[in-house]
Short mmCIF file of N, CA, C and O in Angstrom, two decimals:
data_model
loop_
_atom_site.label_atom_id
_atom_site.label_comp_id
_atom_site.label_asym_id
_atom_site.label_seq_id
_atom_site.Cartn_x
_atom_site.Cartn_y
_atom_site.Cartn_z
N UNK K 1 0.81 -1.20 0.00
CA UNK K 1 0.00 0.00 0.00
C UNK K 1 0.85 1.26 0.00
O UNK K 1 0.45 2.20 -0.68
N UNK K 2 2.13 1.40 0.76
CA UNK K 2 2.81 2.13 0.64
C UNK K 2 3.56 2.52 -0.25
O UNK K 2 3.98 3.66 -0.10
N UNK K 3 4.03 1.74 -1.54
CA UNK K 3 4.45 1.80 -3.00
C UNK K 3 3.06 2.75 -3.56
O UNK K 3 3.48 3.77 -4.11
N UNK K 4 1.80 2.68 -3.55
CA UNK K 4 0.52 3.38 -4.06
C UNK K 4 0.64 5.01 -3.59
O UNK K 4 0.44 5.95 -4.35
N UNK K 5 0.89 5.08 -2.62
CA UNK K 5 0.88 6.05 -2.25
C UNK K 5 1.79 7.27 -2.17
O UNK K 5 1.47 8.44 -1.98
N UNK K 6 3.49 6.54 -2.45
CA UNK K 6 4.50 7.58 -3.38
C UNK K 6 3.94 8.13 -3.58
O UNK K 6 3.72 9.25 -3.12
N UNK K 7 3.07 7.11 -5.02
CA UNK K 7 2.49 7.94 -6.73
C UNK K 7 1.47 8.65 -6.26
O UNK K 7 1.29 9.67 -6.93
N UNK K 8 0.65 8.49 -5.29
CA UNK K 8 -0.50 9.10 -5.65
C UNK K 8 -0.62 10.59 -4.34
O UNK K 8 -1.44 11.48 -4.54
N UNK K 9 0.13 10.61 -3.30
CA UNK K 9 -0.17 11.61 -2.95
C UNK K 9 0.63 13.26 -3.55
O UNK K 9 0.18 14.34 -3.15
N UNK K 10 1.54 13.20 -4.28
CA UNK K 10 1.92 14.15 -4.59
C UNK K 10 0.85 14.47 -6.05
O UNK K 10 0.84 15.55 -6.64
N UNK K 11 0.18 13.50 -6.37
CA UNK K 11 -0.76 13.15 -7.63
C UNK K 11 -1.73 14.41 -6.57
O UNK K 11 -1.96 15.55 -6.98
N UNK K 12 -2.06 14.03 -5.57
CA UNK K 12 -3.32 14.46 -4.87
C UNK K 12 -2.54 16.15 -4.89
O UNK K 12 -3.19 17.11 -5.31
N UNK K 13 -1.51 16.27 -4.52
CA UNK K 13 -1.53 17.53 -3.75
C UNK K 13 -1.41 18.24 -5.03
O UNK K 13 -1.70 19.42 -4.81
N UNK K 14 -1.01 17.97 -6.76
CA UNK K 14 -1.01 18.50 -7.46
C UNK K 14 -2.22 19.09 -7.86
O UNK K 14 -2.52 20.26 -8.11
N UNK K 15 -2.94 17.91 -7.87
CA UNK K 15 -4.54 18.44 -8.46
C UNK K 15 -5.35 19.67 -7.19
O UNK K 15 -6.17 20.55 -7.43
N UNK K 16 -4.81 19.31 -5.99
CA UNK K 16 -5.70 20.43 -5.43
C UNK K 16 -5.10 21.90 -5.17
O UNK K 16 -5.69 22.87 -4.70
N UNK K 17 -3.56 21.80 -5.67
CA UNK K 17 -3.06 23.09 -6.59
C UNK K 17 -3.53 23.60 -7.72
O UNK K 17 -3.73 24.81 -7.88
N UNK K 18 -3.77 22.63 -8.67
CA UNK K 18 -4.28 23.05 -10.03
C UNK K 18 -5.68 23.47 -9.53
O UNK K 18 -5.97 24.52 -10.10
N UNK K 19 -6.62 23.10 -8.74
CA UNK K 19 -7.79 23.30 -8.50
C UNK K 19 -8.03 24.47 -7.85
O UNK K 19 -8.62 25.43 -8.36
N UNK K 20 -7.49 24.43 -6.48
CA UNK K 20 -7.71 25.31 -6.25
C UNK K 20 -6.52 26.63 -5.51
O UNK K 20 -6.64 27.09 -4.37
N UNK K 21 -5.50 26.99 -6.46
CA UNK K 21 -4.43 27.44 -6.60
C UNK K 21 -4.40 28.50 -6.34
O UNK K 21 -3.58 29.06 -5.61
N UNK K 22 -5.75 29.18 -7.18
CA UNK K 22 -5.77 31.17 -7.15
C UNK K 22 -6.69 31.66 -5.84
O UNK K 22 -6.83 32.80 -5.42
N UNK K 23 -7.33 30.30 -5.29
CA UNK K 23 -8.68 30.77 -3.99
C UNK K 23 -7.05 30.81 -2.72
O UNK K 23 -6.84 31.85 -2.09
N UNK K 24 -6.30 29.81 -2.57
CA UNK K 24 -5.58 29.48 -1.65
C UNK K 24 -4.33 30.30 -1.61
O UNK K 24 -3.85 30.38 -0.47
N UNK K 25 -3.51 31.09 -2.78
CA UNK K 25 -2.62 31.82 -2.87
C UNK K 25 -1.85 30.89 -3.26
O UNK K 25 -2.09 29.76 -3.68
N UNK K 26 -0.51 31.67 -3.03
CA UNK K 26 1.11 31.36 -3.33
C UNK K 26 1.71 30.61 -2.19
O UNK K 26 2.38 29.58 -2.21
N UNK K 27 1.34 31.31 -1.26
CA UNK K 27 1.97 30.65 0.25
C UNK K 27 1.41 28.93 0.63
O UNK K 27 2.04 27.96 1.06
N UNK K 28 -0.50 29.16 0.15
CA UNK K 28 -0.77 27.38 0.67
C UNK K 28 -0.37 26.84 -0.41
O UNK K 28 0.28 25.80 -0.30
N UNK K 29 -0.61 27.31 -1.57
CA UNK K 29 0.27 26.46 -2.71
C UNK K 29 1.41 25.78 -2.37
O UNK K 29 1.64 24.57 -2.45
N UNK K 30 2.08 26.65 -1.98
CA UNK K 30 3.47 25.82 -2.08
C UNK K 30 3.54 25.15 -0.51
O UNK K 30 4.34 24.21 -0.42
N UNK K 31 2.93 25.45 0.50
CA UNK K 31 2.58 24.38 1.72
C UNK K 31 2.29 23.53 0.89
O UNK K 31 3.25 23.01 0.31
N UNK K 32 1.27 23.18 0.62
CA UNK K 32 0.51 22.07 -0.12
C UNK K 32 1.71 21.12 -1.02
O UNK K 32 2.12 19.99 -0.73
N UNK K 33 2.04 21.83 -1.97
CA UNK K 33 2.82 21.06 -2.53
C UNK K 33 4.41 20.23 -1.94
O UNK K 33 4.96 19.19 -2.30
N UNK K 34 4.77 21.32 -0.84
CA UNK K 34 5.82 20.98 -0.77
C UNK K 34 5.51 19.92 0.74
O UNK K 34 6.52 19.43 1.26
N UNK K 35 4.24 19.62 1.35
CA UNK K 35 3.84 18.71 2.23
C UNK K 35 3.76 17.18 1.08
O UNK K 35 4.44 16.17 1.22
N UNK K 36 2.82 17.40 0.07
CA UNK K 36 2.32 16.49 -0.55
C UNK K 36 4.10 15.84 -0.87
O UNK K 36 4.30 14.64 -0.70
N UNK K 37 5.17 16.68 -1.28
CA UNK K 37 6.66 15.63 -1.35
C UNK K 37 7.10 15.45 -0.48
O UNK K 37 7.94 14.57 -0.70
N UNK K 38 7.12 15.85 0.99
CA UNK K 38 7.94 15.41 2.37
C UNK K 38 6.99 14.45 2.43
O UNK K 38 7.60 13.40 2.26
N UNK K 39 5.09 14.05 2.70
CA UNK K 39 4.98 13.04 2.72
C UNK K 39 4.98 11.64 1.85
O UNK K 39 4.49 10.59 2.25
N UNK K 40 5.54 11.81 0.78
CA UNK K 40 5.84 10.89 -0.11
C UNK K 40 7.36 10.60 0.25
O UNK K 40 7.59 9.61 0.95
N UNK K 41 8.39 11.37 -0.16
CA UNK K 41 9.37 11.17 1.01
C UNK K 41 9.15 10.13 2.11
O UNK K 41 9.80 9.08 2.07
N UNK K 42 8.23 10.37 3.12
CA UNK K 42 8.56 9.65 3.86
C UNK K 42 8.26 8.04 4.11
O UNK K 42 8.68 7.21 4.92
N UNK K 43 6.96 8.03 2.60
CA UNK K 43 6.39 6.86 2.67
C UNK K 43 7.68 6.01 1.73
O UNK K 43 7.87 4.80 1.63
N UNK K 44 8.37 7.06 1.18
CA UNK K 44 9.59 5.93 0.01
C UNK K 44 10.65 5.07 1.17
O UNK K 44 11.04 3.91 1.25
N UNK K 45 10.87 6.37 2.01
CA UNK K 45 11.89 6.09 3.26
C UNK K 45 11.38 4.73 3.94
O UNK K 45 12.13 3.91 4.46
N UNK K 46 10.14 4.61 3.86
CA UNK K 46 9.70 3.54 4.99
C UNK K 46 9.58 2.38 4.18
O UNK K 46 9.72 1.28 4.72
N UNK K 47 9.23 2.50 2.33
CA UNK K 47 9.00 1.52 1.78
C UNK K 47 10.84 1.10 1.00
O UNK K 47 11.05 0.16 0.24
N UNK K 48 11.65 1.87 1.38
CA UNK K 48 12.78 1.61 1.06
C UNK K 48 13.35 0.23 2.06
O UNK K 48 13.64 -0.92 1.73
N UNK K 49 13.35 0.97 3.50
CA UNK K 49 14.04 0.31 5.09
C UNK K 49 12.36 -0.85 4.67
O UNK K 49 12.86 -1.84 5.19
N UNK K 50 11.43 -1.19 4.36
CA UNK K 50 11.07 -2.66 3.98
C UNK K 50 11.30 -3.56 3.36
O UNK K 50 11.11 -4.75 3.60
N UNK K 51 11.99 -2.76 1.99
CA UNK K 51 12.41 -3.44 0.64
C UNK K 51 13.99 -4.06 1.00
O UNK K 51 14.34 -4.97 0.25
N UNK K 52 14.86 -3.70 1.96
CA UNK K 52 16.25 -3.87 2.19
C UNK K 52 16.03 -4.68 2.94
O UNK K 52 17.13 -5.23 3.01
N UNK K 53 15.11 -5.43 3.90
CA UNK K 53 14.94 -7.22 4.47
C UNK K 53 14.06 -7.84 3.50
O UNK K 53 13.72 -8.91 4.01
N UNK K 54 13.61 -7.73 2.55
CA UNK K 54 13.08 -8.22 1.83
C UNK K 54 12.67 -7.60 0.51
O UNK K 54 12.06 -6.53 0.45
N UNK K 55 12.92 -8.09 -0.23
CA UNK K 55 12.42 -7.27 -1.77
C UNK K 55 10.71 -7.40 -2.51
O UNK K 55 10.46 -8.45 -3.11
N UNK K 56 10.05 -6.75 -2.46
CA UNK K 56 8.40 -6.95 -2.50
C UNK K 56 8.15 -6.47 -3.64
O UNK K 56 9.00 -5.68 -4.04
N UNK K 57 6.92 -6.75 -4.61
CA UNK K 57 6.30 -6.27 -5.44
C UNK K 57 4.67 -6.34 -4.96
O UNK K 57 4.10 -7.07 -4.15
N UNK K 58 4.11 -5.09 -5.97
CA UNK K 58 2.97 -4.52 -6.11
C UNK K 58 2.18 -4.59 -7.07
O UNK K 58 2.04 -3.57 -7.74
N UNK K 59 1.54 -5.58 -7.37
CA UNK K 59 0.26 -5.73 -8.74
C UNK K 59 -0.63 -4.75 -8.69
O UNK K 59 -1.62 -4.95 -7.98
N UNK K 60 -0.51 -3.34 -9.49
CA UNK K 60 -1.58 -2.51 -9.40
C UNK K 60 -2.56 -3.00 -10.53
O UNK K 60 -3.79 -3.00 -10.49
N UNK K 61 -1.83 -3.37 -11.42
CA UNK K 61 -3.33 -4.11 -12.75
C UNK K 61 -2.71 -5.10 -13.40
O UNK K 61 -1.52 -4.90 -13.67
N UNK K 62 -3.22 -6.19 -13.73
CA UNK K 62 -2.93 -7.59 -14.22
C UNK K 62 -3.81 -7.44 -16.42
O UNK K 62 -4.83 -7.50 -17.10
N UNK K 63 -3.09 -7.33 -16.42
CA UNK K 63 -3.49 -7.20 -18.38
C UNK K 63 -3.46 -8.31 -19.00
O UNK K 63 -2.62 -9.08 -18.52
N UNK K 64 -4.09 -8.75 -19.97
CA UNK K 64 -3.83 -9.72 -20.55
C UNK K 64 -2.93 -10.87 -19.79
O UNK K 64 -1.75 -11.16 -19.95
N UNK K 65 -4.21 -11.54 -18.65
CA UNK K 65 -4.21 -12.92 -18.21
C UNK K 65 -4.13 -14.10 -19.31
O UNK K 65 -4.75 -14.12 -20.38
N UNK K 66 -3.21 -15.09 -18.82
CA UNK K 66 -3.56 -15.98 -19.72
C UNK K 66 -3.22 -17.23 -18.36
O UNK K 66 -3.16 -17.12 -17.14
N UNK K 67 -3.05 -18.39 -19.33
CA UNK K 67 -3.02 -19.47 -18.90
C UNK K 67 -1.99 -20.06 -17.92
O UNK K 67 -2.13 -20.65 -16.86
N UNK K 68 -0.89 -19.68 -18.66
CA UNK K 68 0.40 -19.84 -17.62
C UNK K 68 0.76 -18.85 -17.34
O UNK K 68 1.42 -18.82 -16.30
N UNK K 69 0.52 -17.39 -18.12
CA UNK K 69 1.31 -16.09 -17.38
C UNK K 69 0.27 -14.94 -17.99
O UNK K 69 -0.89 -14.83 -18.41
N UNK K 70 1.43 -14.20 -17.75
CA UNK K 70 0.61 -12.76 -17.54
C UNK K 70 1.49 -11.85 -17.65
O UNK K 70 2.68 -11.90 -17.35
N UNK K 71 0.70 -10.75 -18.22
CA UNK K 71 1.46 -9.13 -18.12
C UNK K 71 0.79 -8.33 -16.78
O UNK K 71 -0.42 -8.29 -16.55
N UNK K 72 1.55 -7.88 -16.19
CA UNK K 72 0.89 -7.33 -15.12
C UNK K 72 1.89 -6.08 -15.08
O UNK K 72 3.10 -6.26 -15.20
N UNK K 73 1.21 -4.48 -14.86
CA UNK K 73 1.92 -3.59 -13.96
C UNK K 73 2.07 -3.43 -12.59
O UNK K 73 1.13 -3.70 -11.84
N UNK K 74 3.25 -2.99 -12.11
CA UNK K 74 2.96 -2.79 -10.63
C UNK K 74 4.53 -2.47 -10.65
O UNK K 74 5.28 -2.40 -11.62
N UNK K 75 4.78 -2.30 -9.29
CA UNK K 75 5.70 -1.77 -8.69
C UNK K 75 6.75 -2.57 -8.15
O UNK K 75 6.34 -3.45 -7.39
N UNK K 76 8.11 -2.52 -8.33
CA UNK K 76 8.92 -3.58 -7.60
C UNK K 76 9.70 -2.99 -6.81
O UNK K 76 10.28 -1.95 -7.14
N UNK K 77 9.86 -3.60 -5.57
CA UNK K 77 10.97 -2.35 -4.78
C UNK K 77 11.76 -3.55 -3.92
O UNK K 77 12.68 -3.25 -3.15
#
């Protein structure tokens, strides 16, 4: 879950810059943004110190299943 969330919270803090950017100013803008990368930061840090006792992967979507294998995306860390 923590590989998902790298990608997606700086995803989050972008869009609610783009959204709402000109109501919030310059100053929460860049709070915003620059929270949305310290907490991704810290989720890499934690999914890093997991990946170094053990090496894990992440199936975010499985494509073209077949019989013996598969294409799947996801994340390897």
């Amino acid at each position: 879950m923590e590989g998902i969330l790298i990608i997606l919270v700086p995803l989050f803090a972008f869009t609610i810059t783009a959204i709402l950017g000109r109501r919030i100013g310059d100053l929460g803008s860049g709070i915003i943004t620059v929270l949305g990368g310290f907490i991704s930061f810290v989720f890499s840090f934690y999914t890093m110190l997991k990946a170094v006792e053990e090496p894990f992967s992440i199936t975010i979507y499985t494509f073209l299943p077949l019989e013996k294998s598969s294409i799947t995306i996801g994340l390897y860390f």
